[in-house]
Every structure is written in structure tokens, then in C-alpha cells.
């Protein structure tokens, strides 16, 4: 695996790779777990060459968020990527990706201000700006993102469409721990007790999915049930429970045509998100 840190050498290496087949890109912030590696597996399945990036992007962290504490495990990450068969790792410094004179940002108006965008102002602007730069630097044919960050996916789909990036976005399913908790680099912050408690998110989403499948499509009721289940644990602060259109992130009255049911909570100081895509109900 080539490990590159500068933009010109990465652009040249990617251009060379693309002369002999398609290039898949898996952008990450490192602290890699099985969720990240599932994206690599999907990219390996579809593409001749696979590149990954590791960059803890300061633009997407708010002033009171966990940028300084965010787990950094570069050597272990490299070993995992190498073992997974990644051809190229782009691991730039902050100065390389966000030079002091940077003045241009990508803002997906509307979509970028919904769900997590409400609670983390500027977060999706930071994500979109860095992913746009990665697309320019690596010129992938396809880029792989997790359904775990469903709002991020909606923002990046809109950006890719609106700015005409010649990149196919591929959404990959959520990988979970045996308890049901969605894998996340931030799970490292949780105590064993909190990790156990956090699995309530998936149980609540599953209960809501069962109601939807049983024909209960009223989102107000589904949201209320999901909230009640999560709120049984008094250690949990609910940030949002929402049933939205997965493309626009706008609220829906009914899940009959399908919906994204998404939750965000705080457990102690750790923010966790999870979601499920509710399938459209079958017409009788
Ligand atoms: P990061 O949180 O490191 O996640 C990198 C990718 O892994 C994202 O596409 C995310 O959705 C996916 N992922 C994380 N946990 C997952 C899980 N349990 N199952 C499946 N996929 C999972 O998301 C980011 O980094 C950043 O915002 C980034 C896109 C790299 C831009 O800075």
C-alpha cells in the first residue's frame, strides 16, 4: 500500500491507477473499525483499485466538540487497510488540507441544516468541503459511504449532483456490534455500562420498524413510541427522533412511501446516532 501525504503525489498516483481500471475511494477519519472495513470490502468488490483517506477534519467539528480527543490510531489503521488490500492511503496534514489562506467552502443549503445540521451548525459544510477536495485530489470513479451517517449521505448526494462530480456514491449498510449498537469510532468513549445502555437505540428502531411493517404509518406515533422506549433510560438525552425523506431530510407525515427514521442522543458527553430505512409499504 502506498501511503501518501501530499496533494500532487496523490493526484499523480491516482491518475496512474486509473489508467488500468476504476478507482474506488473510502474517505475516513481513522480509528478504523469493522464498519469502515465493510466500505473497503464493497469498494474491492466493485473497483479495480481502492484508495482510502484518513483525515480528522477540523472543519466538521464545532468549537465545543471532541476534535482534540478524537481517537487517532494511525499505525493500527495502516495495518488494517493493508490487510484489506487497499492500494493507496491518502493521509494529509491539516495544513495540507486546510491551508491558512483557504477561503472557499461547500455549503449544501437546506439539507445541510437539517437533522445533525441543526445540532451541529457548520458540521455538514465542513464535511462537504473536505469531501469535495478529496474528490478533486483522488478523482475516484466511485466513493463509498456508510448508511450509519444517513444525513451525511443525503448532503453528499446533493453536493455530487449539484456540482456535477463524475463520481458514483455507493451507500453501505450499517455494521453493528453484537449488542446491536452501531459501530462508531466514538464508541471508544463509552464505559462498558454505557455501551450496554446504548444498544437501546437499535431496539427502539427495531420496535418502530415492526410497527411500520404492521401498517402503523403515522410518523407522529412512530416517533412518540421510539422516544418513549429510549427515554426509559434516564441517562440518555434525546437530541432528535425524526422520520424524514432520505433524500431531502424533510419531515414526513406517513412512512407508507418509505422513510428514514433517524435518532441522535447524548449518553454522558458522547453523542451517538443511529437510523433505519423503512421500506415503502406494499400496495395490496
Ligand atoms: P468516519 O466517521 O470515520 O466514517 C467514515 C465512513 O465510515 C463514513 O462513510 C461512515 O458513514 C462510515 N461508517 C462509520 N461507521 C459505520 C458503521 N457502523 N457501518 C457502516 N459504515 C460506517 O464520516 C466521516 O468519517 C467523515 O465525515 C468523512 C466522510 C470522512 C469526511 O470527513
CSV table of C-alpha atoms and ligand atoms in Angstrom, one decimal:
chain,number,residue,atom,x,y,z
A,1,UNK,CA,0.0,0.0,0.0
A,2,UNK,CA,1.3,3.4,-0.9
A,3,UNK,CA,1.0,5.9,1.9
A,4,UNK,CA,0.9,9.5,0.5
A,5,UNK,CA,0.6,12.8,2.3
A,6,UNK,CA,0.9,15.5,-0.3
A,7,UNK,CA,-1.7,16.5,-2.9
A,8,UNK,CA,0.5,16.5,-6.1
A,9,UNK,CA,1.9,13.0,-5.5
A,10,UNK,CA,-1.6,11.7,-4.6
A,11,UNK,CA,-3.1,13.2,-7.8
A,12,UNK,CA,-0.3,11.6,-9.9
A,13,UNK,CA,-0.6,8.2,-8.2
A,14,UNK,CA,-4.4,8.2,-8.7
A,15,UNK,CA,-4.1,9.2,-12.3
A,16,UNK,CA,-1.7,6.3,-12.8
A,17,UNK,CA,-4.1,3.8,-11.1
A,18,UNK,CA,-7.0,4.9,-13.2
A,19,UNK,CA,-5.1,4.1,-16.4
A,20,UNK,CA,-5.6,0.4,-15.6
A,21,UNK,CA,-9.1,0.4,-14.2
A,22,UNK,CA,-11.7,2.0,-11.9
A,23,UNK,CA,-10.8,3.7,-8.6
A,24,UNK,CA,-12.9,3.4,-5.5
A,25,UNK,CA,-12.5,5.9,-2.6
A,26,UNK,CA,-13.3,5.3,1.0
A,27,UNK,CA,-13.0,8.6,3.0
A,28,UNK,CA,-12.5,8.2,6.8
A,29,UNK,CA,-11.3,10.0,9.9
A,30,UNK,CA,-9.4,6.9,11.0
A,31,UNK,CA,-9.8,4.9,14.3
A,32,UNK,CA,-10.9,2.2,11.9
A,33,UNK,CA,-13.4,-0.5,12.8
A,34,UNK,CA,-15.4,-3.2,11.0
A,35,UNK,CA,-17.9,-0.5,9.7
A,36,UNK,CA,-15.1,1.3,7.9
A,37,UNK,CA,-13.7,-2.0,6.6
A,38,UNK,CA,-17.1,-3.0,5.2
A,39,UNK,CA,-16.8,0.0,2.9
A,40,UNK,CA,-13.3,-1.2,1.8
A,41,UNK,CA,-14.8,-4.7,1.1
A,42,UNK,CA,-17.6,-3.1,-1.0
A,43,UNK,CA,-15.0,-1.0,-2.9
A,44,UNK,CA,-12.8,-4.0,-3.5
A,45,UNK,CA,-15.8,-5.9,-4.9
A,46,UNK,CA,-16.7,-3.1,-7.4
A,47,UNK,CA,-13.4,-1.4,-8.4
A,48,UNK,CA,-10.0,-2.4,-9.8
A,49,UNK,CA,-8.2,-0.2,-7.4
A,50,UNK,CA,-9.1,1.1,-3.9
A,51,UNK,CA,-7.9,4.2,-2.2
A,52,UNK,CA,-8.7,5.3,1.4
A,53,UNK,CA,-8.2,8.5,3.2
A,54,UNK,CA,-7.6,9.3,6.8
A,55,UNK,CA,-8.1,12.9,7.9
A,56,UNK,CA,-9.5,14.1,11.1
A,57,UNK,CA,-11.2,17.1,9.6
A,58,UNK,CA,-11.2,20.1,11.9
A,59,UNK,CA,-13.8,21.9,9.7
A,60,UNK,CA,-16.5,19.5,10.7
A,61,UNK,CA,-16.0,19.8,14.5
A,62,UNK,CA,-17.8,22.5,16.4
A,63,UNK,CA,-15.8,24.7,18.9
A,64,UNK,CA,-17.0,22.6,21.9
A,65,UNK,CA,-16.8,19.2,20.2
A,66,UNK,CA,-14.3,16.4,20.5
A,67,UNK,CA,-11.6,17.3,17.9
A,68,UNK,CA,-8.7,17.1,20.4
A,69,UNK,CA,-9.9,13.8,22.0
A,70,UNK,CA,-10.9,12.1,18.7
A,71,UNK,CA,-9.2,8.7,18.7
A,72,UNK,CA,-6.1,8.6,16.5
A,73,UNK,CA,-4.7,5.1,15.8
A,74,UNK,CA,-2.7,5.6,12.6
A,75,UNK,CA,-0.3,2.6,12.8
A,76,UNK,CA,-3.2,0.1,13.5
A,77,UNK,CA,-5.3,1.8,10.8
A,78,UNK,CA,-2.5,1.3,8.2
A,79,UNK,CA,-2.2,-2.4,9.2
A,80,UNK,CA,-5.9,-2.9,8.8
A,81,UNK,CA,-6.0,-1.1,5.4
A,82,UNK,CA,-3.0,-3.0,4.1
A,83,UNK,CA,-4.6,-6.3,5.2
A,84,UNK,CA,-7.8,-5.3,3.5
A,85,UNK,CA,-6.0,-4.9,0.2
A,86,UNK,CA,-6.1,-1.1,-0.1
A,87,UNK,CA,-3.8,0.2,-2.9
A,88,UNK,CA,-3.3,3.8,-1.7
A,89,UNK,CA,-3.8,5.7,1.5
A,90,UNK,CA,-4.0,9.5,1.5
A,91,UNK,CA,-3.2,10.8,4.9
A,92,UNK,CA,-2.6,14.6,4.6
A,93,UNK,CA,-1.8,17.0,7.4
A,94,UNK,CA,-4.3,19.7,8.5
A,95,UNK,CA,-2.0,22.3,6.8
A,96,UNK,CA,-2.2,20.4,3.5
A,97,UNK,CA,-6.0,20.1,3.5
A,98,UNK,CA,-6.9,23.4,5.2
A,99,UNK,CA,-4.2,25.9,4.5
A,100,UNK,CA,-4.5,29.2,6.4
A,101,UNK,CA,-5.5,31.1,3.3
A,102,UNK,CA,-8.4,28.8,2.5
A,103,UNK,CA,-11.4,30.9,1.7
A,104,UNK,CA,-13.8,28.6,-0.3
A,105,UNK,CA,-16.4,26.3,1.3
A,106,UNK,CA,-19.1,24.0,0.1
A,107,UNK,CA,-22.5,24.5,1.6
A,108,UNK,CA,-25.5,22.4,0.8
A,109,UNK,CA,-28.3,24.8,1.7
A,110,UNK,CA,-31.4,23.3,3.3
A,111,UNK,CA,-30.4,19.7,3.5
A,112,UNK,CA,-27.2,20.6,5.3
A,113,UNK,CA,-29.2,22.4,8.0
A,114,UNK,CA,-31.4,19.5,8.9
A,115,UNK,CA,-31.1,16.7,11.4
A,116,UNK,CA,-27.5,16.8,12.7
A,117,UNK,CA,-27.1,20.1,10.9
A,118,UNK,CA,-29.5,21.6,13.4
A,119,UNK,CA,-27.5,20.4,16.4
A,120,UNK,CA,-24.0,20.8,14.9
A,121,UNK,CA,-24.1,24.1,13.0
A,122,UNK,CA,-21.4,24.2,10.2
A,123,UNK,CA,-20.8,20.4,10.5
A,124,UNK,CA,-22.0,19.5,7.0
A,125,UNK,CA,-20.3,22.5,5.5
A,126,UNK,CA,-17.1,21.0,6.9
A,127,UNK,CA,-17.9,17.6,5.6
A,128,UNK,CA,-18.9,18.7,2.1
A,129,UNK,CA,-15.9,21.0,1.8
A,130,UNK,CA,-13.4,18.2,2.7
A,131,UNK,CA,-15.2,15.5,0.6
A,132,UNK,CA,-15.2,17.9,-2.4
A,133,UNK,CA,-11.5,18.4,-2.0
A,134,UNK,CA,-10.9,14.6,-1.7
A,135,UNK,CA,-12.9,14.1,-4.9
A,136,UNK,CA,-10.7,16.6,-6.7
A,137,UNK,CA,-7.5,15.2,-5.3
A,138,UNK,CA,-8.2,11.5,-5.9
A,139,UNK,CA,-10.7,11.7,-8.8
A,140,UNK,CA,-12.4,8.4,-7.8
A,141,UNK,CA,-15.0,6.7,-10.1
A,142,UNK,CA,-16.9,5.6,-7.0
A,143,UNK,CA,-17.0,6.7,-3.4
A,144,UNK,CA,-18.3,4.6,-0.5
A,145,UNK,CA,-20.2,6.0,2.5
A,146,UNK,CA,-22.0,4.3,5.4
A,147,UNK,CA,-25.7,4.4,5.8
A,148,UNK,CA,-24.9,4.9,9.5
A,149,UNK,CA,-24.4,8.7,8.7
A,150,UNK,CA,-27.6,8.9,6.7
A,151,UNK,CA,-27.8,12.7,6.8
A,152,UNK,CA,-24.2,13.0,5.7
A,153,UNK,CA,-25.1,10.7,2.7
A,154,UNK,CA,-28.0,13.0,1.8
A,155,UNK,CA,-25.8,16.1,1.9
A,156,UNK,CA,-23.0,14.4,-0.2
A,157,UNK,CA,-25.5,13.1,-2.8
A,158,UNK,CA,-26.9,16.6,-3.2
A,159,UNK,CA,-23.4,18.1,-3.4
A,160,UNK,CA,-22.3,15.5,-6.0
A,161,UNK,CA,-25.4,16.1,-8.1
A,162,UNK,CA,-25.3,19.9,-7.8
A,163,UNK,CA,-21.6,20.3,-8.5
A,164,UNK,CA,-21.5,17.6,-11.2
A,165,UNK,CA,-18.8,15.5,-9.7
A,166,UNK,CA,-18.3,12.5,-12.0
A,167,UNK,CA,-18.4,10.1,-9.0
A,168,UNK,CA,-20.9,7.4,-8.2
A,169,UNK,CA,-21.8,7.4,-4.5
A,170,UNK,CA,-22.3,4.0,-3.0
A,171,UNK,CA,-24.2,3.6,0.3
A,172,UNK,CA,-23.2,0.7,2.5
A,173,UNK,CA,-25.3,-0.9,5.3
A,174,UNK,CA,-24.7,-0.2,9.0
A,175,UNK,CA,-22.3,-2.6,10.7
A,176,UNK,CA,-23.2,-3.3,14.3
A,177,UNK,CA,-21.6,-4.7,17.4
A,178,UNK,CA,-23.1,-7.9,18.8
A,179,UNK,CA,-25.3,-5.9,21.2
A,180,UNK,CA,-26.9,-4.1,18.2
A,181,UNK,CA,-25.0,-0.8,18.8
A,182,UNK,CA,-23.9,0.7,15.5
A,183,UNK,CA,-20.1,0.7,15.3
A,184,UNK,CA,-18.5,4.1,15.6
A,185,UNK,CA,-15.1,5.5,16.5
A,186,UNK,CA,-16.9,7.4,19.2
A,187,UNK,CA,-18.0,4.1,20.9
A,188,UNK,CA,-14.4,4.2,22.4
A,189,UNK,CA,-15.6,7.0,24.7
A,190,UNK,CA,-18.3,4.8,26.3
A,191,UNK,CA,-17.8,2.9,29.5
A,192,UNK,CA,-18.9,-0.8,29.5
A,193,UNK,CA,-22.1,0.2,31.2
A,194,UNK,CA,-22.9,3.0,28.7
A,195,UNK,CA,-22.0,0.7,25.8
A,196,UNK,CA,-24.6,-1.7,27.0
A,197,UNK,CA,-27.2,1.1,27.5
A,198,UNK,CA,-26.6,2.5,24.0
A,199,UNK,CA,-28.0,-0.7,22.5
A,200,UNK,CA,-31.5,0.7,23.3
A,201,UNK,CA,-31.2,2.8,20.2
A,202,UNK,CA,-31.3,-0.2,17.9
A,203,UNK,CA,-34.1,-1.9,20.0
A,204,UNK,CA,-36.2,1.2,19.7
A,205,UNK,CA,-35.6,1.5,16.0
A,206,UNK,CA,-36.5,-2.2,15.5
A,207,UNK,CA,-39.7,-1.7,17.5
A,208,UNK,CA,-40.7,1.2,15.3
A,209,UNK,CA,-39.8,-0.8,12.2
A,210,UNK,CA,-42.1,-3.6,13.4
A,211,UNK,CA,-45.0,-1.1,13.9
A,212,UNK,CA,-44.4,0.3,10.4
A,213,UNK,CA,-44.4,-3.3,8.9
A,214,UNK,CA,-47.7,-3.9,10.8
A,215,UNK,CA,-49.2,-0.9,8.9
A,216,UNK,CA,-48.8,1.8,11.5
A,217,UNK,CA,-47.5,4.5,9.3
A,218,UNK,CA,-48.3,7.6,11.3
A,219,UNK,CA,-44.9,9.2,11.9
A,220,UNK,CA,-46.1,11.2,15.0
A,221,UNK,CA,-47.0,7.9,16.6
A,222,UNK,CA,-43.8,6.1,15.5
A,223,UNK,CA,-41.7,8.9,16.8
A,224,UNK,CA,-43.5,9.0,20.1
A,225,UNK,CA,-43.0,5.2,20.6
A,226,UNK,CA,-39.3,5.5,19.7
A,227,UNK,CA,-38.9,8.4,22.1
A,228,UNK,CA,-40.7,6.6,24.9
A,229,UNK,CA,-38.5,3.5,24.5
A,230,UNK,CA,-35.3,5.5,24.5
A,231,UNK,CA,-36.4,7.8,27.3
A,232,UNK,CA,-36.8,4.8,29.7
A,233,UNK,CA,-33.1,5.2,30.3
A,234,UNK,CA,-32.7,8.4,32.3
A,235,UNK,CA,-29.0,8.6,31.4
A,236,UNK,CA,-29.9,9.3,27.8
A,237,UNK,CA,-30.7,12.8,26.5
A,238,UNK,CA,-32.5,12.6,23.2
A,239,UNK,CA,-31.3,15.2,20.6
A,240,UNK,CA,-33.8,14.2,17.9
A,241,UNK,CA,-36.0,11.4,16.7
A,242,UNK,CA,-37.2,12.2,13.2
A,243,UNK,CA,-39.0,10.5,10.3
A,244,UNK,CA,-37.8,12.1,7.1
A,245,UNK,CA,-37.5,11.8,3.3
A,246,UNK,CA,-34.0,10.2,3.0
A,247,UNK,CA,-33.1,12.4,0.0
A,248,UNK,CA,-34.3,15.8,1.3
A,249,UNK,CA,-34.3,15.1,5.1
A,250,UNK,CA,-37.7,16.9,5.3
A,251,UNK,CA,-40.2,15.5,7.8
A,252,UNK,CA,-42.9,13.1,6.6
A,253,UNK,CA,-46.4,12.6,8.0
A,254,UNK,CA,-46.5,9.0,6.9
A,255,UNK,CA,-44.0,6.2,6.4
A,256,UNK,CA,-46.2,4.5,3.8
A,257,UNK,CA,-44.0,5.6,0.9
A,258,UNK,CA,-40.9,4.7,2.9
A,259,UNK,CA,-38.9,6.9,5.3
A,260,UNK,CA,-35.6,7.4,7.1
A,261,UNK,CA,-36.2,7.1,10.9
A,262,UNK,CA,-33.2,8.7,12.5
A,263,UNK,CA,-32.1,9.3,16.1
A,264,UNK,CA,-29.4,11.2,17.9
A,265,UNK,CA,-28.8,11.0,21.6
A,266,UNK,CA,-26.2,12.0,24.2
A,267,UNK,CA,-25.1,9.4,26.7
A,268,UNK,CA,-22.9,11.3,29.2
A,269,UNK,CA,-20.8,13.5,26.9
A,270,UNK,CA,-20.9,11.1,24.0
A,271,UNK,CA,-23.1,11.8,21.0
A,272,UNK,CA,-24.5,8.8,19.2
A,273,UNK,CA,-26.6,8.5,16.0
A,274,UNK,CA,-28.4,5.6,14.5
A,275,UNK,CA,-31.2,5.1,11.9
A,276,UNK,CA,-33.2,2.7,9.9
A,277,UNK,CA,-34.6,3.0,6.4
A,278,UNK,CA,-38.3,2.0,6.4
A,279,UNK,CA,-39.3,0.3,3.2
A,280,UNK,CA,-42.4,1.6,1.3
A,281,UNK,CA,-45.4,-0.4,2.4
A,282,UNK,CA,-46.6,-2.9,-0.2
A,283,UNK,CA,-49.8,-1.9,-2.0
A,284,UNK,CA,-52.5,-4.6,-1.5
B,1,LIG,P1,-15.9,8.5,9.7
B,1,LIG,O1,-16.8,8.7,10.9
B,1,LIG,O2,-14.5,8.0,10.0
B,1,LIG,O3,-16.6,7.5,8.8
B,1,LIG,C1,-16.1,7.1,7.6
B,1,LIG,C2,-17.2,6.3,6.8
B,1,LIG,O4,-17.5,5.1,7.5
B,1,LIG,C3,-18.5,7.1,6.7
B,1,LIG,O5,-19.0,6.9,5.4
B,1,LIG,C4,-19.4,6.4,7.7
B,1,LIG,O6,-20.7,6.5,7.4
B,1,LIG,C5,-18.9,5.0,7.6
B,1,LIG,N1,-19.2,4.3,8.8
B,1,LIG,C6,-18.9,4.6,10.1
B,1,LIG,N2,-19.5,3.7,11.0
B,1,LIG,C7,-20.1,2.8,10.2
B,1,LIG,C8,-20.9,1.6,10.5
B,1,LIG,N3,-21.1,1.2,11.8
B,1,LIG,N4,-21.4,0.9,9.5
B,1,LIG,C9,-21.1,1.3,8.2
B,1,LIG,N5,-20.4,2.4,7.9
B,1,LIG,C10,-19.9,3.1,8.9
B,1,LIG,O7,-17.9,10.1,8.2
B,1,LIG,C11,-16.8,10.5,8.3
B,1,LIG,O8,-15.7,9.8,8.9
B,1,LIG,C12,-16.4,11.9,7.8
B,1,LIG,O9,-17.5,12.7,7.9
B,1,LIG,C13,-15.8,11.9,6.4
B,1,LIG,C14,-16.9,11.4,5.4
B,1,LIG,C15,-14.6,11.1,6.3
B,1,LIG,C16,-15.5,13.4,6.0
B,1,LIG,O10,-14.5,13.9,6.8
